[in-house]
Coordinates of C-alpha atoms and ligand atoms in Angstrom, one line a residue:
Chain A
M819 CA 0.8 -58.9 38.0
Y820 CA -2.3 -60.8 37.0
S821 CA -2.1 -62.6 33.7
L822 CA -3.0 -60.6 30.6
T823 CA -2.6 -60.5 26.9
Y824 CA -0.6 -57.8 25.2
I825 CA -1.6 -56.6 21.8
K826 CA 0.0 -54.0 19.6
P827 CA -2.4 -52.9 16.8
D828 CA -1.0 -51.0 13.9
S829 CA -3.8 -48.4 13.6
I830 CA -5.8 -46.3 16.0
D831 CA -9.0 -47.7 14.5
K832 CA -8.0 -51.2 15.4
A833 CA -7.0 -50.1 18.8
A834 CA -10.4 -48.5 19.3
S835 CA -12.3 -51.6 18.3
L836 CA -10.2 -53.8 20.5
L837 CA -10.8 -51.4 23.4
A838 CA -14.6 -51.4 22.7
E839 CA -14.8 -55.2 22.9
S840 CA -14.8 -55.3 26.7
D841 CA -14.3 -53.1 29.7
E842 CA -11.6 -55.5 30.9
H843 CA -9.5 -54.1 28.1
K844 CA -7.2 -51.0 28.5
V845 CA -4.8 -49.1 26.4
V846 CA -1.2 -48.5 27.6
S847 CA 1.0 -45.6 26.4
G848 CA 4.2 -45.0 28.4
G849 CA 3.0 -47.4 31.1
M850 CA 4.6 -45.2 33.8
T851 CA 1.3 -45.0 35.7
L852 CA -0.6 -48.1 34.5
L853 CA 2.2 -50.7 34.9
P854 CA 3.0 -49.8 38.6
T855 CA -0.7 -50.2 39.3
L856 CA -0.9 -53.6 37.5
K857 CA 2.3 -54.7 39.2
Q858 CA 0.9 -54.1 42.6
R859 CA -2.4 -55.8 41.6
L860 CA -4.3 -52.7 42.2
A861 CA -5.9 -53.2 38.8
R862 CA -6.5 -56.1 36.5
V863 CA -6.9 -56.1 32.7
E864 CA -7.6 -58.9 30.3
K865 CA -6.1 -57.3 27.2
L866 CA -3.5 -54.5 27.3
I867 CA -3.5 -52.6 24.0
G868 CA -0.2 -50.9 23.2
L869 CA -0.5 -47.7 21.2
E870 CA 3.1 -47.4 20.1
D871 CA 2.5 -48.4 16.5
C872 CA -0.6 -46.3 16.0
G873 CA 1.3 -43.2 14.6
L874 CA 0.3 -40.8 17.4
N875 CA 3.5 -39.1 18.1
N876 CA 3.5 -36.2 15.7
I877 CA 4.1 -32.7 16.8
A878 CA 2.8 -30.1 14.3
L879 CA 2.3 -26.4 14.1
N880 CA -0.5 -25.1 11.9
S881 CA -1.9 -21.5 11.8
G882 CA -1.1 -20.6 15.3
I883 CA -2.2 -23.9 16.9
L884 CA 0.2 -26.5 18.3
T885 CA -0.9 -30.1 18.0
I886 CA 0.8 -32.7 20.0
G887 CA 0.1 -36.4 19.3
A888 CA -1.0 -38.5 22.3
M889 CA 2.1 -40.7 22.2
A890 CA 4.6 -37.9 22.2
S891 CA 6.7 -38.6 25.2
H892 CA 7.8 -36.0 27.8
Y893 CA 11.3 -36.4 26.2
D894 CA 9.8 -35.6 22.7
V895 CA 8.1 -32.4 24.0
S896 CA 11.1 -31.2 26.0
H897 CA 13.4 -31.7 22.9
S898 CA 11.1 -30.2 20.3
A899 CA 12.6 -27.2 18.6
D900 CA 9.2 -26.2 17.2
I901 CA 7.6 -26.1 20.6
N902 CA 10.5 -24.3 22.1
A903 CA 10.3 -21.6 19.5
K904 CA 6.6 -21.0 20.0
N905 CA 6.0 -21.9 23.7
P906 CA 9.1 -22.5 25.8
A907 CA 6.9 -22.9 28.9
L908 CA 5.8 -26.3 27.6
V909 CA 9.4 -27.4 27.1
E910 CA 10.2 -26.4 30.7
L911 CA 7.1 -28.2 32.0
A912 CA 7.9 -31.4 30.2
S913 CA 11.6 -31.4 31.1
H914 CA 10.7 -31.3 34.8
I915 CA 8.2 -34.1 34.9
G916 CA 9.3 -36.9 37.2
D917 CA 12.8 -38.0 36.3
R918 CA 14.8 -38.8 33.1
Q919 CA 13.6 -42.3 32.8
V920 CA 9.9 -41.4 33.4
R921 CA 10.3 -38.7 30.7
N922 CA 11.8 -41.2 28.2
R923 CA 8.6 -43.3 28.4
G924 CA 5.7 -41.2 29.8
T925 CA 3.4 -39.6 27.3
I926 CA 1.1 -36.5 27.2
G927 CA -1.9 -38.6 26.2
G928 CA -1.4 -41.0 29.2
S929 CA -0.9 -38.0 31.5
L930 CA -4.1 -36.3 30.4
A931 CA -6.2 -39.5 30.5
N932 CA -5.0 -40.2 34.0
N933 CA -5.8 -36.7 35.3
D934 CA -3.7 -37.1 38.4
P935 CA -4.5 -34.1 40.6
S936 CA -0.8 -33.4 40.9
A937 CA 0.2 -33.9 37.3
C938 CA 1.7 -31.0 35.3
Y939 CA 0.1 -31.2 31.8
P940 CA -3.5 -30.6 32.9
A941 CA -2.5 -27.1 34.0
A942 CA -0.9 -26.3 30.6
V943 CA -3.9 -27.7 28.7
M944 CA -6.3 -25.7 30.8
A945 CA -4.4 -22.5 30.5
L946 CA -3.7 -22.8 26.8
K947 CA -7.3 -23.4 25.9
G948 CA -6.6 -27.0 24.9
T949 CA -8.8 -29.1 22.8
I950 CA -8.5 -32.9 23.1
L951 CA -9.1 -34.9 20.0
T952 CA -10.3 -38.4 20.6
T953 CA -11.4 -41.3 18.5
K954 CA -15.0 -40.0 19.0
R955 CA -15.0 -36.2 19.3
E956 CA -13.2 -33.0 20.2
I957 CA -13.4 -32.0 23.9
E958 CA -12.6 -28.6 25.4
A959 CA -10.2 -28.7 28.4
E960 CA -12.7 -27.3 30.8
E961 CA -15.1 -30.1 30.0
F962 CA -12.4 -32.8 29.8
F963 CA -11.1 -32.7 33.4
V964 CA -13.9 -33.8 35.6
D965 CA -12.5 -34.7 39.1
L966 CA -9.5 -36.4 40.7
F967 CA -8.3 -39.1 38.3
E968 CA -11.5 -38.6 36.3
T969 CA -12.0 -37.3 32.8
C970 CA -15.1 -37.2 30.6
L971 CA -13.5 -39.9 28.4
E972 CA -15.8 -42.9 27.8
E973 CA -14.5 -46.4 28.5
D974 CA -13.8 -47.1 24.8
E975 CA -12.5 -43.6 23.8
I976 CA -8.8 -43.0 23.0
I977 CA -7.0 -39.6 23.0
K978 CA -5.4 -39.0 19.6
S979 CA -3.9 -35.6 20.1
V980 CA -4.2 -32.3 22.0
S981 CA -4.3 -28.9 20.3
L982 CA -3.0 -25.8 22.2
L983 CA -3.2 -22.1 21.4
I984 CA 0.1 -20.2 21.2
P985 CA 0.2 -17.5 23.9
E986 CA 2.0 -14.2 23.7
A987 CA 3.9 -15.2 26.9
A988 CA 3.6 -18.1 29.3
A989 CA 5.4 -19.9 32.1
Y990 CA 4.8 -22.9 34.4
E991 CA 6.2 -23.0 37.9
K992 CA 5.8 -25.9 40.2
F993 CA 6.7 -26.5 43.8
P994 CA 7.7 -30.2 43.5
N995 CA 7.1 -32.7 46.1
P996 CA 10.8 -33.6 46.9
A997 CA 10.1 -37.4 46.9
S998 CA 7.9 -37.9 43.9
R999 CA 8.6 -34.7 42.0
Y1000 CA 4.9 -34.3 41.3
A1001 CA 3.5 -30.8 41.8
M1002 CA 2.6 -30.0 45.4
V1003 CA 1.4 -26.9 43.6
G1004 CA 1.9 -26.0 40.0
V1005 CA 0.7 -22.9 38.2
F1006 CA 0.6 -22.3 34.5
V1007 CA 0.2 -18.6 33.5
A1008 CA -0.7 -17.8 29.8
K1009 CA -1.1 -14.3 28.4
F1010 CA -3.2 -13.9 25.3
P1011 CA -4.1 -10.7 23.5
S1012 CA -7.6 -10.7 24.9
E1013 CA -7.3 -12.6 28.2
I1014 CA -5.0 -14.0 30.8
R1015 CA -5.5 -17.7 31.8
V1016 CA -4.1 -19.1 35.0
A1017 CA -4.5 -22.8 35.8
V1018 CA -3.6 -24.5 39.0
T1019 CA -2.6 -28.2 39.6
G1020 CA -1.7 -30.0 42.7
A1021 CA -4.0 -28.0 44.9
G1022 CA -7.7 -28.3 44.1
E1023 CA -9.9 -30.8 45.8
N1024 CA -11.4 -31.6 42.4
G1025 CA -8.2 -31.5 40.5
V1026 CA -7.0 -28.8 38.0
Y1027 CA -8.9 -25.5 37.9
R1028 CA -8.6 -21.9 36.7
C1029 CA -7.9 -19.3 39.4
S1030 CA -10.2 -16.3 38.7
E1031 CA -8.7 -14.1 41.4
I1032 CA -5.3 -14.3 39.9
E1033 CA -6.5 -14.0 36.3
H1034 CA -8.5 -10.9 37.3
A1035 CA -5.5 -9.3 39.0
L1036 CA -3.2 -10.0 36.1
S1037 CA -5.6 -8.7 33.5
N1038 CA -5.4 -5.3 35.1
S1039 CA -1.6 -5.4 34.9
F1040 CA 0.5 -8.4 33.9
S1041 CA 3.2 -8.1 36.6
A1042 CA 4.1 -10.0 39.7
D1043 CA 3.4 -6.9 41.7
S1044 CA -0.3 -7.0 40.9
L1045 CA -0.4 -10.2 43.0
S1046 CA 1.2 -8.7 46.1
D1047 CA -2.1 -8.1 47.9
I1048 CA -3.8 -11.3 47.0
T1049 CA -4.6 -13.8 49.7
L1050 CA -6.5 -16.9 48.5
S1051 CA -9.0 -18.7 50.6
A1052 CA -8.0 -22.3 51.5
E1053 CA -11.5 -23.5 50.9
G1054 CA -11.7 -26.2 48.2
L1055 CA -7.9 -26.9 48.4
M1056 CA -6.4 -30.2 49.4
S1057 CA -4.8 -30.9 52.8
D1058 CA -2.5 -33.9 53.1
I1059 CA 0.7 -35.0 54.8
H1060 CA 2.7 -32.9 52.4
A1061 CA 0.9 -29.6 52.9
E1062 CA -2.1 -28.1 54.6
A1063 CA -4.7 -26.2 52.4
D1064 CA -3.7 -22.8 53.7
Y1065 CA 0.0 -23.5 52.8
R1066 CA -1.1 -24.5 49.3
A1067 CA -3.2 -21.3 49.0
H1068 CA 0.0 -19.4 49.8
L1069 CA 2.0 -21.5 47.3
I1070 CA -0.4 -20.8 44.5
V1071 CA 0.2 -17.1 44.7
E1072 CA 3.9 -17.5 45.0
M1073 CA 4.1 -19.9 42.0
A1074 CA 2.0 -17.5 40.0
R1075 CA 4.3 -14.6 40.9
R1076 CA 7.3 -16.6 39.8
A1077 CA 5.6 -17.7 36.6
V1078 CA 4.6 -14.1 35.7
N1079 CA 8.2 -13.0 36.3
K1080 CA 9.5 -15.7 34.1
A1081 CA 6.9 -15.1 31.3
S1082 CA 7.7 -11.4 31.3
S1083 CA 11.4 -11.9 31.2
R1084 CA 11.4 -13.8 27.9
Chain B
M534 CA 3.0 -66.9 25.9
T535 CA 4.5 -64.7 23.2
Q536 CA 7.8 -65.2 21.4
V537 CA 10.2 -62.2 21.7
T538 CA 13.5 -61.6 20.0
V539 CA 15.8 -59.2 21.7
T540 CA 19.5 -58.3 21.4
V541 CA 21.0 -58.0 24.8
N542 CA 24.6 -56.8 25.1
G543 CA 25.2 -57.8 21.5
N544 CA 23.7 -61.3 21.8
Q545 CA 20.4 -62.2 20.2
H546 CA 17.9 -64.1 22.3
I547 CA 14.6 -65.7 21.2
K548 CA 12.4 -66.7 24.1
D549 CA 8.8 -67.4 24.9
V550 CA 7.5 -65.2 27.7
S551 CA 4.3 -64.6 29.5
D552 CA 2.7 -61.3 28.4
N553 CA 2.6 -60.1 32.0
M554 CA 6.4 -60.7 32.6
L555 CA 8.3 -57.5 33.4
L556 CA 11.4 -56.7 31.3
V557 CA 13.5 -56.7 34.5
D558 CA 12.3 -60.2 35.4
F559 CA 13.0 -61.4 31.9
I560 CA 16.6 -60.1 32.1
R561 CA 17.2 -61.5 35.5
E562 CA 15.4 -64.8 35.3
K563 CA 15.4 -65.8 31.7
L564 CA 18.8 -64.4 30.8
A565 CA 20.4 -64.8 34.2
L566 CA 21.8 -61.3 34.0
T567 CA 21.3 -60.3 37.7
G568 CA 23.3 -57.1 37.6
T569 CA 20.0 -55.2 36.9
H570 CA 18.3 -54.8 40.3
V571 CA 14.8 -54.3 41.7
G572 CA 14.6 -51.9 44.6
C573 CA 10.9 -50.8 44.7
D574 CA 7.5 -51.5 43.3
T575 CA 6.6 -47.9 42.6
S576 CA 8.9 -47.1 39.7
Q577 CA 10.8 -44.6 41.8
C578 CA 14.2 -46.0 42.8
G579 CA 16.1 -46.5 39.4
A580 CA 17.9 -49.7 40.5
C581 CA 16.5 -51.3 37.3
V582 CA 17.7 -48.8 34.8
I583 CA 18.9 -50.2 31.5
H584 CA 19.3 -48.8 27.9
V585 CA 16.7 -49.8 25.3
N586 CA 17.4 -48.6 21.8
G587 CA 19.9 -46.2 23.2
K588 CA 17.6 -44.6 25.9
S589 CA 17.7 -45.2 29.6
L590 CA 14.5 -46.5 31.1
K591 CA 13.2 -48.4 34.2
S592 CA 13.0 -52.0 33.2
C593 CA 10.6 -52.7 36.0
T594 CA 8.1 -50.5 34.2
M595 CA 8.0 -52.1 30.8
L596 CA 6.8 -55.6 29.8
A597 CA 9.2 -58.0 28.2
V598 CA 6.8 -58.3 25.2
Q599 CA 7.1 -54.5 24.7
A600 CA 10.9 -55.0 24.1
D601 CA 10.4 -57.3 21.2
G602 CA 12.8 -56.4 18.4
C603 CA 14.8 -54.0 20.7
D604 CA 18.5 -53.6 21.3
I605 CA 19.2 -53.6 25.0
T606 CA 22.3 -52.8 27.1
T607 CA 22.6 -53.8 30.7
I608 CA 25.4 -53.2 33.2
E609 CA 27.0 -56.5 32.1
G610 CA 27.4 -55.2 28.6
L611 CA 29.6 -52.2 29.5
A612 CA 33.1 -53.6 30.2
V613 CA 35.2 -54.8 27.3
G614 CA 36.9 -57.9 28.6
D615 CA 38.7 -56.9 31.7
K616 CA 38.6 -53.2 30.8
L617 CA 35.9 -51.4 32.7
H618 CA 33.7 -48.8 31.0
P619 CA 35.0 -45.3 31.9
M620 CA 31.9 -44.7 34.1
Q621 CA 32.5 -48.0 36.0
Q622 CA 36.2 -47.0 36.3
A623 CA 35.2 -43.6 37.7
F624 CA 32.9 -45.2 40.3
H625 CA 35.8 -47.5 41.3
D626 CA 38.3 -44.7 41.5
N627 CA 36.1 -42.3 43.5
H628 CA 34.5 -44.8 45.9
G629 CA 31.1 -44.2 44.2
L630 CA 29.5 -47.1 45.8
Q631 CA 28.9 -48.5 49.3
C632 CA 26.7 -51.6 49.3
G633 CA 26.5 -51.4 45.5
F634 CA 22.8 -52.1 45.2
C635 CA 21.9 -48.8 43.4
T636 CA 25.2 -48.8 41.4
P637 CA 24.1 -50.6 38.2
G638 CA 21.1 -48.2 37.7
M639 CA 23.2 -45.2 38.7
I640 CA 25.8 -46.1 36.1
M641 CA 23.3 -46.7 33.3
S642 CA 21.6 -43.4 34.1
A643 CA 24.8 -41.5 34.4
I644 CA 26.2 -42.7 31.0
E645 CA 23.1 -41.3 29.2
L646 CA 23.2 -38.2 31.3
I647 CA 26.8 -37.1 30.4
E648 CA 26.6 -38.1 26.8
G649 CA 28.1 -35.2 24.8
R650 CA 28.2 -33.0 27.9
P651 CA 31.8 -33.1 29.2
D652 CA 31.4 -29.9 31.2
I653 CA 28.1 -30.8 32.9
S654 CA 27.8 -29.1 36.3
E655 CA 27.5 -30.7 39.7
Q656 CA 24.0 -29.3 40.0
E657 CA 23.0 -30.8 36.6
I658 CA 24.4 -34.1 37.7
R659 CA 22.4 -34.1 40.9
Q660 CA 19.3 -33.1 39.1
G661 CA 19.9 -35.5 36.3
L662 CA 20.2 -38.5 38.7
E663 CA 16.9 -37.7 40.4
G664 CA 15.4 -41.0 39.2
N665 CA 18.1 -43.0 41.1
L666 CA 17.9 -43.4 44.8
C667 CA 20.9 -44.6 46.9
R668 CA 19.7 -46.0 50.2
C669 CA 23.2 -45.9 51.6
T670 CA 22.9 -42.1 50.8
G671 CA 26.4 -42.1 49.2
Y672 CA 25.5 -39.3 46.8
Q673 CA 28.6 -37.2 47.4
N674 CA 30.9 -39.7 45.8
I675 CA 28.4 -40.8 43.2
V676 CA 28.3 -37.2 41.9
K677 CA 32.1 -37.0 42.1
S678 CA 32.4 -40.2 40.1
V679 CA 30.0 -39.0 37.4
Q680 CA 31.8 -35.6 37.2
A681 CA 35.1 -37.5 36.8
A682 CA 33.8 -39.6 34.0
A683 CA 32.4 -36.6 32.2
T684 CA 35.8 -34.8 32.5
H685 CA 37.5 -37.9 31.4
S686 CA 35.3 -38.2 28.3
Q687 CA 36.5 -34.8 27.2
Q688 CA 40.2 -35.8 27.4
N689 CA 39.6 -38.7 25.1
Ligands
LIG1586 C1 8.4 -41.7 39.6 C2 7.4 -40.9 38.8 C3 7.4 -39.5 38.9 C4 6.4 -38.8 38.1 N1 6.4 -37.5 38.2 C5 5.5 -36.7 37.6 C6 5.5 -35.3 37.6 O1 6.3 -34.7 38.2 N2 4.5 -34.7 36.9 C7 3.6 -35.3 36.1 O2 2.8 -34.7 35.5 N3 3.6 -36.7 36.1 C8 4.5 -37.4 36.7 N4 4.5 -38.8 36.6 C9 3.5 -39.4 35.8 C10 4.0 -39.5 34.4 O3 4.0 -38.3 33.7 C11 3.2 -40.5 33.5 O4 3.9 -40.7 32.4 C12 1.8 -40.1 33.2 O5 1.0 -39.8 34.3 C13 1.1 -41.3 32.5 O6 1.5 -41.3 31.2 P1 1.8 -42.7 30.5 O7 2.0 -42.5 29.1 O8 2.9 -43.4 31.2 O9 0.4 -43.5 30.7 P2 0.0 -45.0 31.0 O10 0.6 -45.4 32.3 O11 0.4 -45.8 29.8 O12 -1.5 -44.8 31.1 C14 -2.2 -44.1 32.2 C15 -3.7 -44.2 32.1 O13 -4.2 -43.6 30.9 C16 -4.8 -44.4 30.0 N5 -4.3 -44.0 28.7 C17 -3.0 -44.0 28.2 N6 -3.0 -43.4 27.0 C18 -4.2 -43.1 26.6 C19 -4.8 -42.5 25.5 N7 -4.1 -42.1 24.4 N8 -6.2 -42.3 25.4 C20 -7.0 -42.7 26.5 N9 -6.5 -43.3 27.6 C21 -5.1 -43.5 27.7 C22 -4.3 -45.8 30.4 O14 -5.3 -46.8 30.0 C23 -4.2 -45.7 31.9 O15 -5.4 -45.8 32.5 C24 5.5 -39.5 37.3 C25 5.5 -40.9 37.2 C26 6.5 -41.6 38.0 C27 6.5 -43.1 37.8
LIG1587 S1 12.9 -51.2 40.6 FE1 12.6 -49.3 41.5 S2 12.4 -48.1 39.7 FE2 12.5 -50.0 38.9
LIG1588 S1 25.5 -47.9 47.4 FE1 24.0 -48.8 48.7 S2 22.2 -48.2 47.7 FE2 23.6 -46.9 46.8

């Protein structure tokens, strides 16, 4: 690792001004993505700003909206009784990210900022009509996720929390890559009184996206059977050593079917 | 350089470290506790797992400066005198290791995994150890060892 200075400010405002000082500065949350990159000298930073003392790990439920602080770890989310009572799908999602040790450190804010095309949380945030609160503004999920590993965050902008709507029913199903446990395909299905939202991760060439064919089929009837006749086009899906695009197209429908079954059985 | 104070296996250490030093290198090089291993550079193998403030984590993916003020347990801190920790004893009894490289990490992960769960299933153990790779592929006996330690914890 190249040399760097580590600073741990005690407020988010101080963190934001440190970050704004130079584009060689970066924030670190769980470090589960950033530290391996630094270790391998794939990136270099001058100042690393630790967010652990900025008070960003609150989980709160207010008038039908669940707000999760950026520093809430995957462990925190998977063990939150509040979240489990209102949206068990999120608990399931968090408890299957990576492995135990990754979950003990990795955070929701880091995961969203990183926007890995195979990460799990982006699908949930997209399906649950998430709003990302930063040090500068509020950003709707659809605007936030831009492309592979790219969000609309500015260089000196820090995620403070994310707010999610409470669905009537929801579930997340992923087909994990057996080596990394990232999603080869992950589908988050959320049923609201007025709409069905289905977000897909691990598959799109531009990262997470909403699948309108599946949403449409489910809004006629929210059952796995309504997906029986759907064949998705492989266009716009990733092909790599793990799976060809047409296999991913097949997996999306299958993961959606399983998610609908799970959501309906609660 | 930054001064850090850590308690490792019950002993307090105050040391100057470079900010870019990984916690695992600090433990191995500055404290000469070489039981914690490094098996990869991608945070995937789990050979470096230790407990920090009671939680298991990969010490290759944390900076030493981030551990300032923390209470750390490594594999060297488990036995009491000549008496092995029950998890170590279970690995010994069940031939839970071959070359032994993954063993410290396996044991540290397994201790947290079975905490308060004496009747944990084989499937849950396999899944719970997904962050630990054994390149000798001796998983069968590793799982057997962890199951034995869990059962043993119920009897005591
Ligand atoms: C072995 C392994 C398996 C994994 N498996 C999965 C998986 O199955 N599913 C999955 O979704 N993920 C997986 N991950 C990724 C994991 O969830 C990471 O925790 C996550 O991607 C990054 O979160 P972090 O808190 O560690 O972020 P960090 O590594 O601290 O930061 C990541 C990036 O985000 C920036 N950043 C961090 N916090 C903020 C903030 N609040 N505001 C703005 N920018 C910020 C950092 O500057 C950095 O660029 C895995 C990781 C590993 C090592
Ligand atoms: S050395 Fe491989 S996970 Fe830490
Ligand atoms: S015993 Fe050799 S790596 Fe596991």
